[in-house]
Amino acid sequence: METTKRFIGILRPKLKQGLLQWLEGFKEACCLHRVVFLCFRSRKLLVRTGQCFLLNGFIFLGSILVLKSVVIPTLLWILPNQCLEVSSQGPCSFDSVSKLYSSLRLGLIQLFYVFWFYPLYIFSFILSTIWYNDIAKYGFEALGKNSHDVLEPSSQNEVKTPENTALMDKPAGLGGVMIGIGEQVYSVLLLTFFFLEVYATGFIPYIGKALNFVLLSWMYAYYCFEYKWNLSDVALDRRLDFFESNWAFFSGFGSPCVLAIFFFSPLVSYGVMAILFPLFVLAATGSGAEQLIFSQRRKWKGMGFGKASNILCSGYIIDAGFIALALGYSRSEARQEGTLRCSGIIHPQCGRSSMM
């Protein structure tokens, strides 16, 4: 009984922290007035955002609306689906013609998808990916962000951890370029595997939808902040460490993104997300999320509620191995880094959990 009370006493403040961080993240994502402010400060940003709205909203979603409200009803009128009985006596002689009409309608709709929607989807995906980078860059320039302000404590009293100081420096020259390429490759692989996990959770009965929602929230939140961190030259290890340590905040930040698309069909979901995603990217660029989280840590006197990947300490060794492979280190160095992480030198929480 005493153990249960002690467990509840430990769990209650952590749940409160997590809920407060989730609400802060949700509130930060909904601060879309920053988009208007940034667009007023940068004409390039306004033009690029307008182009994104025109392509994905007016053309892509407009095409879906035309298909559903004009093309399909017109085909149903020209090629009716029901038997038109001239008299109420005798069997319907229109049955075979009705099947032919149904096949023709289906074939014409499929042709509409093959020759219009799918090429438009590919074109929109490629062009939007390029435009999102431009939108993040123009928003960053309009805001006048200093790269040293990102993932830095907001006051000098904030204690810098070993990983914060060790991962700030990158070697110059070819070594720095190779590390940058390695980080990008690792980031793509990481997000690809994570996307496959998101897809797989959708097939889990009962809890699959809820897990899918949470994982999608994390994925979209990371995508939104990754543009800002890339422009600020934040090392990949620091991004992942910061993201994992504040998973509740980023779950809240990604929730409005997922809510906007969760109940639509795949094509409509893509069109809606393609419109809203640059807005959330700009909201992330203009947010003071890092300083907000650091101030909350001071309020909680450094008490945290664990990292998202802190379930198994051995996961750090695997993570270190992937990073080492991407950056060109040897396997022995990867194992050594993983051992350092689990011994508490780099991640003290993991070290404490492994010693208990």
Coordinates of C-alpha atoms in Angstrom, one line a residue:
M1 CA 0.0 0.0 0.0
E2 CA 2.8 2.4 0.9
T3 CA 4.6 1.5 -2.4
T4 CA 1.4 2.4 -4.3
K5 CA 1.1 5.7 -2.6
R6 CA 4.7 6.5 -3.2
F7 CA 4.4 5.6 -6.8
I8 CA 1.3 7.8 -7.2
G9 CA 3.1 10.6 -5.4
I10 CA 6.0 10.3 -7.9
L11 CA 3.8 9.9 -10.9
R12 CA 1.3 12.8 -10.2
P13 CA 3.8 15.7 -10.6
K14 CA 5.2 14.1 -13.7
L15 CA 1.7 13.8 -15.2
K16 CA 1.1 17.4 -14.4
Q17 CA 4.3 18.4 -16.1
G18 CA 3.5 16.4 -19.2
L19 CA 0.0 17.8 -19.4
L20 CA 1.3 21.4 -19.0
Q21 CA 3.9 20.9 -21.7
W22 CA 1.4 19.3 -24.0
L23 CA -0.9 22.3 -23.6
E24 CA 2.0 24.7 -24.1
G25 CA 2.9 22.9 -27.3
F26 CA -0.8 22.9 -28.5
K27 CA -1.0 26.7 -27.8
E28 CA 2.3 27.4 -29.6
A29 CA 1.0 25.6 -32.7
C30 CA -2.2 27.6 -32.7
C31 CA -0.4 30.9 -32.6
L32 CA -0.9 31.4 -36.4
H33 CA -0.9 35.2 -36.0
R34 CA 2.9 34.9 -36.3
V35 CA 2.3 33.9 -40.0
V36 CA 0.6 37.2 -40.7
F37 CA 3.3 39.1 -38.9
L38 CA 6.1 37.3 -40.9
C39 CA 4.3 37.7 -44.2
F40 CA 4.0 41.5 -43.6
R41 CA 7.7 41.6 -43.0
S42 CA 8.8 39.6 -46.1
R43 CA 7.2 40.0 -49.6
K44 CA 9.1 36.9 -50.8
L45 CA 7.5 34.9 -48.0
L46 CA 4.0 36.2 -48.8
V47 CA 4.4 35.3 -52.5
R48 CA 5.7 31.8 -51.8
T49 CA 3.0 31.1 -49.2
G50 CA 0.4 32.4 -51.7
Q51 CA 1.7 30.1 -54.4
C52 CA 1.5 27.2 -51.9
F53 CA -2.2 28.0 -51.2
L54 CA -2.9 28.4 -54.9
L55 CA -1.4 25.1 -55.9
N56 CA -2.6 22.9 -53.1
G57 CA -5.8 24.7 -52.1
F58 CA -7.3 26.1 -55.3
I59 CA -6.0 23.6 -57.9
F60 CA -5.6 20.3 -55.9
L61 CA -8.5 20.5 -53.5
G62 CA -10.5 22.4 -56.1
S63 CA -10.1 19.5 -58.5
I64 CA -11.4 17.1 -55.8
L65 CA -14.4 19.3 -55.3
V66 CA -15.1 19.5 -59.0
L67 CA -14.8 15.7 -59.3
K68 CA -17.2 15.1 -56.3
S69 CA -19.7 17.8 -57.1
V70 CA -19.7 18.1 -60.9
V71 CA -18.0 15.2 -62.7
I72 CA -19.5 12.3 -60.8
P73 CA -23.1 13.7 -60.7
T74 CA -22.9 14.5 -64.4
L75 CA -21.7 10.9 -65.2
L76 CA -24.6 9.6 -63.0
W77 CA -27.0 11.7 -65.1
I78 CA -25.6 10.7 -68.4
L79 CA -25.0 7.0 -67.4
P80 CA -27.8 6.3 -64.9
N81 CA -27.3 3.6 -62.3
Q82 CA -30.9 2.6 -61.6
C83 CA -33.2 0.7 -63.8
L84 CA -35.7 2.9 -65.6
E85 CA -38.9 1.0 -65.7
V86 CA -41.3 2.1 -68.3
S87 CA -44.1 0.0 -66.9
S88 CA -44.5 -1.6 -63.5
Q89 CA -45.2 -5.0 -65.2
G90 CA -42.5 -7.5 -66.1
P91 CA -38.8 -7.7 -65.3
C92 CA -36.5 -4.8 -65.8
S93 CA -34.9 -4.9 -69.3
F94 CA -32.3 -2.2 -68.4
D95 CA -30.3 -4.5 -66.1
S96 CA -27.5 -5.4 -68.6
V97 CA -27.2 -1.8 -69.8
S98 CA -27.0 -0.6 -66.2
K99 CA -24.0 -2.8 -65.6
L100 CA -22.4 -1.4 -68.7
Y101 CA -23.0 2.1 -67.6
S102 CA -21.6 1.4 -64.2
S103 CA -18.4 0.0 -65.8
L104 CA -18.1 3.0 -68.0
R105 CA -18.5 5.4 -65.1
L106 CA -15.9 3.6 -63.1
G107 CA -13.5 3.6 -66.0
L108 CA -13.9 7.3 -66.7
I109 CA -13.4 8.2 -63.0
Q110 CA -10.2 6.0 -63.0
L111 CA -9.0 7.8 -66.1
F112 CA -9.6 11.1 -64.3
Y113 CA -7.4 9.9 -61.4
V114 CA -4.7 8.4 -63.6
F115 CA -4.3 11.4 -66.0
W116 CA -5.0 14.2 -63.6
F117 CA -5.0 13.5 -59.9
Y118 CA -1.9 11.3 -59.6
P119 CA 0.3 13.5 -61.8
L120 CA -1.0 16.5 -60.0
Y121 CA -0.2 14.8 -56.6
I122 CA 3.4 14.0 -57.7
F123 CA 3.9 17.5 -59.1
S124 CA 2.4 19.2 -56.0
F125 CA 4.5 17.0 -53.7
I126 CA 7.8 17.8 -55.4
L127 CA 7.1 21.5 -55.8
S128 CA 5.7 21.9 -52.3
T129 CA 8.8 20.3 -50.8
I130 CA 10.9 22.9 -52.5
W131 CA 8.6 25.7 -51.5
Y132 CA 8.5 24.6 -47.8
N133 CA 12.3 25.1 -47.7
D134 CA 11.9 28.6 -49.2
I135 CA 9.1 29.5 -46.8
A136 CA 11.1 28.4 -43.8
K137 CA 14.2 30.3 -45.0
Y138 CA 12.3 33.5 -45.8
G139 CA 10.4 33.3 -42.4
F140 CA 13.7 32.8 -40.6
E141 CA 15.2 35.8 -42.4
A142 CA 12.1 37.9 -41.7
L143 CA 12.3 37.1 -38.0
G144 CA 16.0 37.9 -37.8
K145 CA 16.7 34.8 -35.7
N146 CA 20.2 34.4 -34.3
S147 CA 21.3 30.8 -34.7
H148 CA 23.0 30.9 -31.3
D149 CA 19.6 31.5 -29.6
V150 CA 18.2 28.2 -30.7
L151 CA 18.4 25.4 -28.1
E152 CA 20.3 27.7 -25.8
P153 CA 19.3 28.5 -22.3
S154 CA 17.6 31.8 -21.9
S155 CA 19.7 32.9 -19.0
Q156 CA 23.2 32.4 -17.8
N157 CA 22.0 30.6 -14.7
E158 CA 20.9 27.7 -16.8
V159 CA 23.4 24.9 -16.4
K160 CA 24.9 23.5 -19.6
T161 CA 25.0 19.8 -19.8
P162 CA 28.0 17.9 -21.3
E163 CA 26.0 17.1 -24.4
N164 CA 25.0 20.7 -25.0
T165 CA 28.6 21.9 -24.9
A166 CA 30.2 18.9 -26.7
L167 CA 27.8 18.8 -29.6
M168 CA 28.0 22.5 -30.5
D169 CA 31.3 22.4 -32.3
K170 CA 31.6 20.9 -35.8
P171 CA 35.0 20.5 -37.6
A172 CA 35.6 22.9 -40.4
G173 CA 36.4 22.0 -44.0
L174 CA 35.8 18.6 -45.5
G175 CA 35.1 16.9 -42.2
G176 CA 32.3 19.3 -41.4
V177 CA 30.8 18.8 -44.8
M178 CA 30.9 15.0 -44.4
I179 CA 29.3 15.2 -41.0
G180 CA 26.6 17.4 -42.4
I181 CA 25.9 14.9 -45.2
G182 CA 25.9 12.0 -42.7
E183 CA 23.5 13.8 -40.5
Q184 CA 21.1 14.4 -43.4
V185 CA 21.3 10.8 -44.5
Y186 CA 20.7 9.6 -40.9
S187 CA 17.8 12.0 -40.5
V188 CA 16.1 10.8 -43.7
L189 CA 16.6 7.1 -42.7
L190 CA 15.3 7.8 -39.2
L191 CA 12.2 9.6 -40.4
T192 CA 11.6 6.9 -43.0
F193 CA 11.6 4.1 -40.4
F194 CA 9.5 6.2 -38.1
F195 CA 6.9 6.8 -41.0
L196 CA 6.8 3.0 -41.5
E197 CA 6.1 2.6 -37.8
V198 CA 3.3 5.2 -38.0
Y199 CA 1.8 3.3 -41.0
A200 CA 2.0 -0.1 -39.2
T201 CA 0.3 1.2 -36.0
G202 CA -2.8 2.0 -38.0
F203 CA -3.4 -1.8 -38.3
I204 CA -3.3 -2.5 -34.6
P205 CA -6.8 -3.2 -33.3
Y206 CA -8.5 -1.0 -30.7
I207 CA -5.5 1.2 -29.8
G208 CA -4.1 1.5 -33.3
K209 CA -5.8 4.9 -34.1
A210 CA -4.7 6.4 -30.9
L211 CA -1.1 5.3 -31.4
N212 CA -1.3 6.5 -34.9
F213 CA -2.5 10.0 -33.8
V214 CA 0.4 10.3 -31.2
L215 CA 3.1 9.2 -33.6
L216 CA 1.8 11.4 -36.4
S217 CA 1.8 14.4 -33.9
W218 CA 5.5 13.7 -33.1
M219 CA 6.4 13.3 -36.8
Y220 CA 4.7 16.5 -37.9
A221 CA 6.1 18.5 -35.0
Y222 CA 9.6 17.3 -35.7
Y223 CA 9.2 18.2 -39.4
C224 CA 8.1 21.7 -38.5
F225 CA 11.0 22.4 -36.1
E226 CA 13.6 20.7 -38.3
Y227 CA 13.6 23.5 -40.8
K228 CA 14.3 26.0 -38.0
W229 CA 17.1 23.8 -36.6
N230 CA 18.6 23.2 -40.0
L231 CA 18.8 26.9 -40.6
S232 CA 20.3 27.4 -37.2
D233 CA 23.0 24.7 -37.8
V234 CA 21.9 22.7 -34.8
A235 CA 23.6 19.3 -34.6
L236 CA 21.5 16.3 -35.2
D237 CA 22.3 14.8 -31.7
R238 CA 21.1 18.0 -30.0
R239 CA 17.9 18.0 -32.0
L240 CA 17.0 14.5 -31.2
D241 CA 18.0 14.9 -27.5
F242 CA 15.9 18.0 -27.2
F243 CA 13.0 16.4 -29.0
E244 CA 13.1 13.2 -26.9
S245 CA 13.5 15.1 -23.6
N246 CA 10.4 17.3 -24.4
W247 CA 8.2 14.8 -26.1
A248 CA 5.0 16.0 -24.4
F249 CA 5.5 19.5 -25.8
F250 CA 6.1 18.3 -29.3
S251 CA 3.1 15.9 -29.1
G252 CA 1.0 18.9 -28.2
F253 CA 2.5 21.0 -31.0
G254 CA 1.8 18.3 -33.6
S255 CA -1.8 17.6 -32.5
P256 CA -3.5 20.5 -34.4
C257 CA -1.7 19.4 -37.6
V258 CA -3.0 15.8 -37.2
L259 CA -6.5 16.9 -36.1
A260 CA -6.9 18.8 -39.4
I261 CA -6.3 15.7 -41.5
F262 CA -7.2 12.7 -39.3
F263 CA -10.8 12.3 -40.5
F264 CA -10.4 12.9 -44.2
S265 CA -9.7 10.5 -47.1
P266 CA -6.0 10.2 -48.1
L267 CA -6.1 12.7 -51.1
V268 CA -8.1 15.3 -49.2
S269 CA -5.8 14.9 -46.1
Y270 CA -2.8 15.5 -48.3
G271 CA -4.4 18.7 -49.8
V272 CA -5.4 20.1 -46.4
M273 CA -2.0 19.3 -44.9
A274 CA -0.1 20.8 -47.8
I275 CA -2.0 24.1 -47.1
L276 CA -1.6 24.0 -43.3
F277 CA 2.0 22.6 -43.1
P278 CA 3.8 25.9 -44.1
L279 CA 1.7 27.7 -41.5
F280 CA 2.9 25.4 -38.8
V281 CA 6.4 25.6 -40.1
L282 CA 6.3 29.4 -39.7
A283 CA 4.6 29.0 -36.3
A284 CA 7.5 26.8 -35.2
T285 CA 10.0 29.3 -36.7
G286 CA 8.5 32.2 -34.9
S287 CA 7.9 30.4 -31.6
G288 CA 10.1 30.8 -28.5
A289 CA 9.6 27.1 -27.7
E290 CA 13.2 26.5 -26.6
Q291 CA 13.2 29.4 -24.2
L292 CA 9.7 28.5 -22.9
I293 CA 10.8 24.9 -22.2
F294 CA 14.0 26.1 -20.4
S295 CA 12.0 28.5 -18.3
Q296 CA 9.6 25.7 -17.3
R297 CA 12.6 23.6 -16.3
R298 CA 13.8 26.3 -14.0
K299 CA 10.3 26.5 -12.5
W300 CA 10.3 22.7 -11.9
K301 CA 13.8 23.0 -10.5
G302 CA 15.2 20.7 -13.2
M303 CA 12.8 17.8 -12.5
G304 CA 12.1 16.0 -15.8
F305 CA 9.7 13.2 -16.8
G306 CA 12.1 11.1 -18.9
K307 CA 12.9 10.8 -22.5
A308 CA 10.8 9.2 -25.1
S309 CA 13.5 6.7 -26.1
N310 CA 14.6 6.1 -22.5
I311 CA 12.6 2.9 -22.1
L312 CA 15.5 0.6 -22.9
C313 CA 19.0 1.7 -22.2
S314 CA 20.3 -0.6 -25.0
G315 CA 18.5 1.6 -27.5
Y316 CA 21.2 4.3 -27.0
I317 CA 23.8 1.8 -28.2
I318 CA 21.8 1.1 -31.3
D319 CA 21.2 4.8 -31.8
A320 CA 24.9 5.5 -31.4
G321 CA 25.7 2.8 -33.9
F322 CA 23.5 4.3 -36.6
I323 CA 24.9 7.8 -35.9
A324 CA 28.4 6.4 -36.1
L325 CA 27.7 4.6 -39.4
A326 CA 26.2 7.8 -40.8
L327 CA 29.1 10.0 -39.7
G328 CA 31.8 7.5 -40.7
Y329 CA 33.0 6.3 -37.3
S330 CA 34.0 2.7 -36.5
R331 CA 31.7 0.2 -34.7
S332 CA 34.0 0.1 -31.7
E333 CA 33.6 3.9 -31.3
A334 CA 29.9 3.5 -31.6
R335 CA 29.8 0.9 -28.8
Q336 CA 32.0 3.1 -26.7
E337 CA 29.7 6.1 -27.2
G338 CA 26.7 3.9 -26.4
T339 CA 28.4 2.7 -23.2
L340 CA 29.2 6.3 -22.2
R341 CA 25.5 7.2 -22.7
C342 CA 24.3 4.3 -20.6
S343 CA 26.9 4.9 -17.9
G344 CA 25.4 8.4 -17.2
I345 CA 28.3 10.4 -18.6
I346 CA 26.3 11.8 -21.5
H347 CA 22.8 10.9 -20.3
P348 CA 22.7 10.7 -16.5
Q349 CA 19.0 9.6 -16.4
C350 CA 19.9 6.5 -18.4
G351 CA 22.8 5.8 -16.2
R352 CA 20.6 6.0 -13.1
S353 CA 18.0 3.7 -14.5
S354 CA 20.6 1.1 -15.5
M355 CA 22.2 1.1 -12.0
M356 CA 19.0 0.6 -10.2

